[in-house]
């Protein structure tokens, strides 16, 4: 029955399609007629409306990439395109090879950052040389009155009535007034005041060629620098172009050379008055040395054959003050080459193109810092010699015996914290492997395992966020181990406390005043008792000195001793969560990880 209805619907739809198409065609035809009528009325109020012809439909196509802002065929615009490509015109992405980001870009590459080529100072440079096409304003008053703006002709002259031609080509802008006035004074010697001013300068056209991003012809002022035109051309190609071999060519002759390293280090650039047709040629990149790390200037450097020495690299790279050694790697005679030598020996080392240099601080520390935390008086840091032991430092720490618990001193050590982190990570990885690789014998068991996997994933994610403290137990029963100190150790002197801290799976985690007659069960009761998820058989007792013990409320448990743990002021009672054995099979692994985290960071994972 449903199949019949569906077939009828299809048949009806096929019958309606020609009607819809015809209706659309009639509607479009009417719209074309109305549009033609409006156009004819606007062009000529008395013109007749003829029948619509296929020739009247606009079927002009636009090439791919063509935009509406470009002129149509037969049109010409004088405004610049501002980088907008013409239809079918090559773009930067289509002609330039794609390159990966460089870890060590070329030295002086930051010269082409920003838009300094668009920043110009107002007025003309006094050192600008007058060229054909420049305009000069001349005023004469007194016995003779004259005011006009004259243009420097192709021969480099300006013409002044009753004076004749005056040559001003290649005259500095600051000397134009003096030069023209001198010629006028030769005719009008008395009672004539003169003022001459250079109004505008004529742009010049300079070609930029070689390994630059956008080689071509660029307009600028004759007084603009080589750096200006290079920036207009997009800058030097980092992987192909030389920053040190740049030439200015005029009439097939090199008139100036530029080294951008000299500009960066010493501020030197060639002084060139550009003319039309000048060519700025960037040569291919030369010998390169890569300085990876350890220097203030960790760049790729370009050196000549004479500069391939460690001394030159040190001059440009500027290694840090505490650098002691240099690692050099490269190729010699088609075999791998590597050297590790002092900075002084590196000065005289001959390098080869393609070598990689790394500066290393390889001083053996003889003095290092020890941090002091807790109840102490004085500085929080102390510098000690290598080989110093704990008791030597404690002798120099001032404390108030009434406030400092010197019998429970402990250390926090970075290496221990890292080791605790590794142990926890290994346990988490074993847990993941045991859960995700466990065999499944039925679909029901598969559902349970999927739930287990999700719970374990959440647990592992939270456990990896824990940062261990790296606590080292060095004191017990008033005795302190005189261990060797490591750099950046923290000596913690606990404060005298009258409280016992109760946390974990209790209803009201809080600190309770120490009672020498109270047991672990009493403190848990004062904290509101256990939660439903509490494990009352293994309660963690963290002593003030960092020691860890276990206690149990259930006296019949095999863990219980003949007496409960003797709590002291400053101890922490942490009730661990119990794991539901009905839903998780990796109970043993999870319980072990929870204990490791609790001991390493004094944190219980929910």
PDB file of C-alpha atoms in Angstrom, residues 37 40 62 75 105 119 129 132 134 148 160-161 187 195 333 393 401 532 571:
ATOM      1  CA  UNK A  37      10.888  48.365 -21.197  1.00  0.00           C
ATOM      2  CA  UNK A  40      14.173  51.792 -23.213  1.00  0.00           C
ATOM      3  CA  UNK A  62      33.980  36.693 -16.237  1.00  0.00           C
ATOM      4  CA  UNK A  75      37.998  50.738 -20.288  1.00  0.00           C
ATOM      5  CA  UNK A 105      66.053  32.923  10.006  1.00  0.00           C
ATOM      6  CA  UNK A 119      57.005  56.551   5.858  1.00  0.00           C
ATOM      7  CA  UNK A 129      70.436  66.469  -6.363  1.00  0.00           C
ATOM      8  CA  UNK A 132      65.254  67.073 -15.029  1.00  0.00           C
ATOM      9  CA  UNK A 134      61.973  69.208 -10.963  1.00  0.00           C
ATOM     10  CA  UNK A 148      57.075  82.043 -11.910  1.00  0.00           C
ATOM     11  CA  UNK A 160      64.632  82.848 -16.794  1.00  0.00           C
ATOM     12  CA  UNK A 161      63.538  85.784 -19.001  1.00  0.00           C
ATOM     13  CA  UNK A 187      72.333  90.863 -14.728  1.00  0.00           C
ATOM     14  CA  UNK A 195      64.072  84.226  -3.529  1.00  0.00           C
ATOM     15  CA  UNK A 333      85.416  15.233   2.958  1.00  0.00           C
ATOM     16  CA  UNK A 393      72.905  24.815  56.509  1.00  0.00           C
ATOM     17  CA  UNK A 401      62.312  27.757  69.327  1.00  0.00           C
ATOM     18  CA  UNK A 532      29.662   6.464  52.026  1.00  0.00           C
ATOM     19  CA  UNK A 571      49.764  15.335  61.690  1.00  0.00           C
TER      20      UNK A 571
END
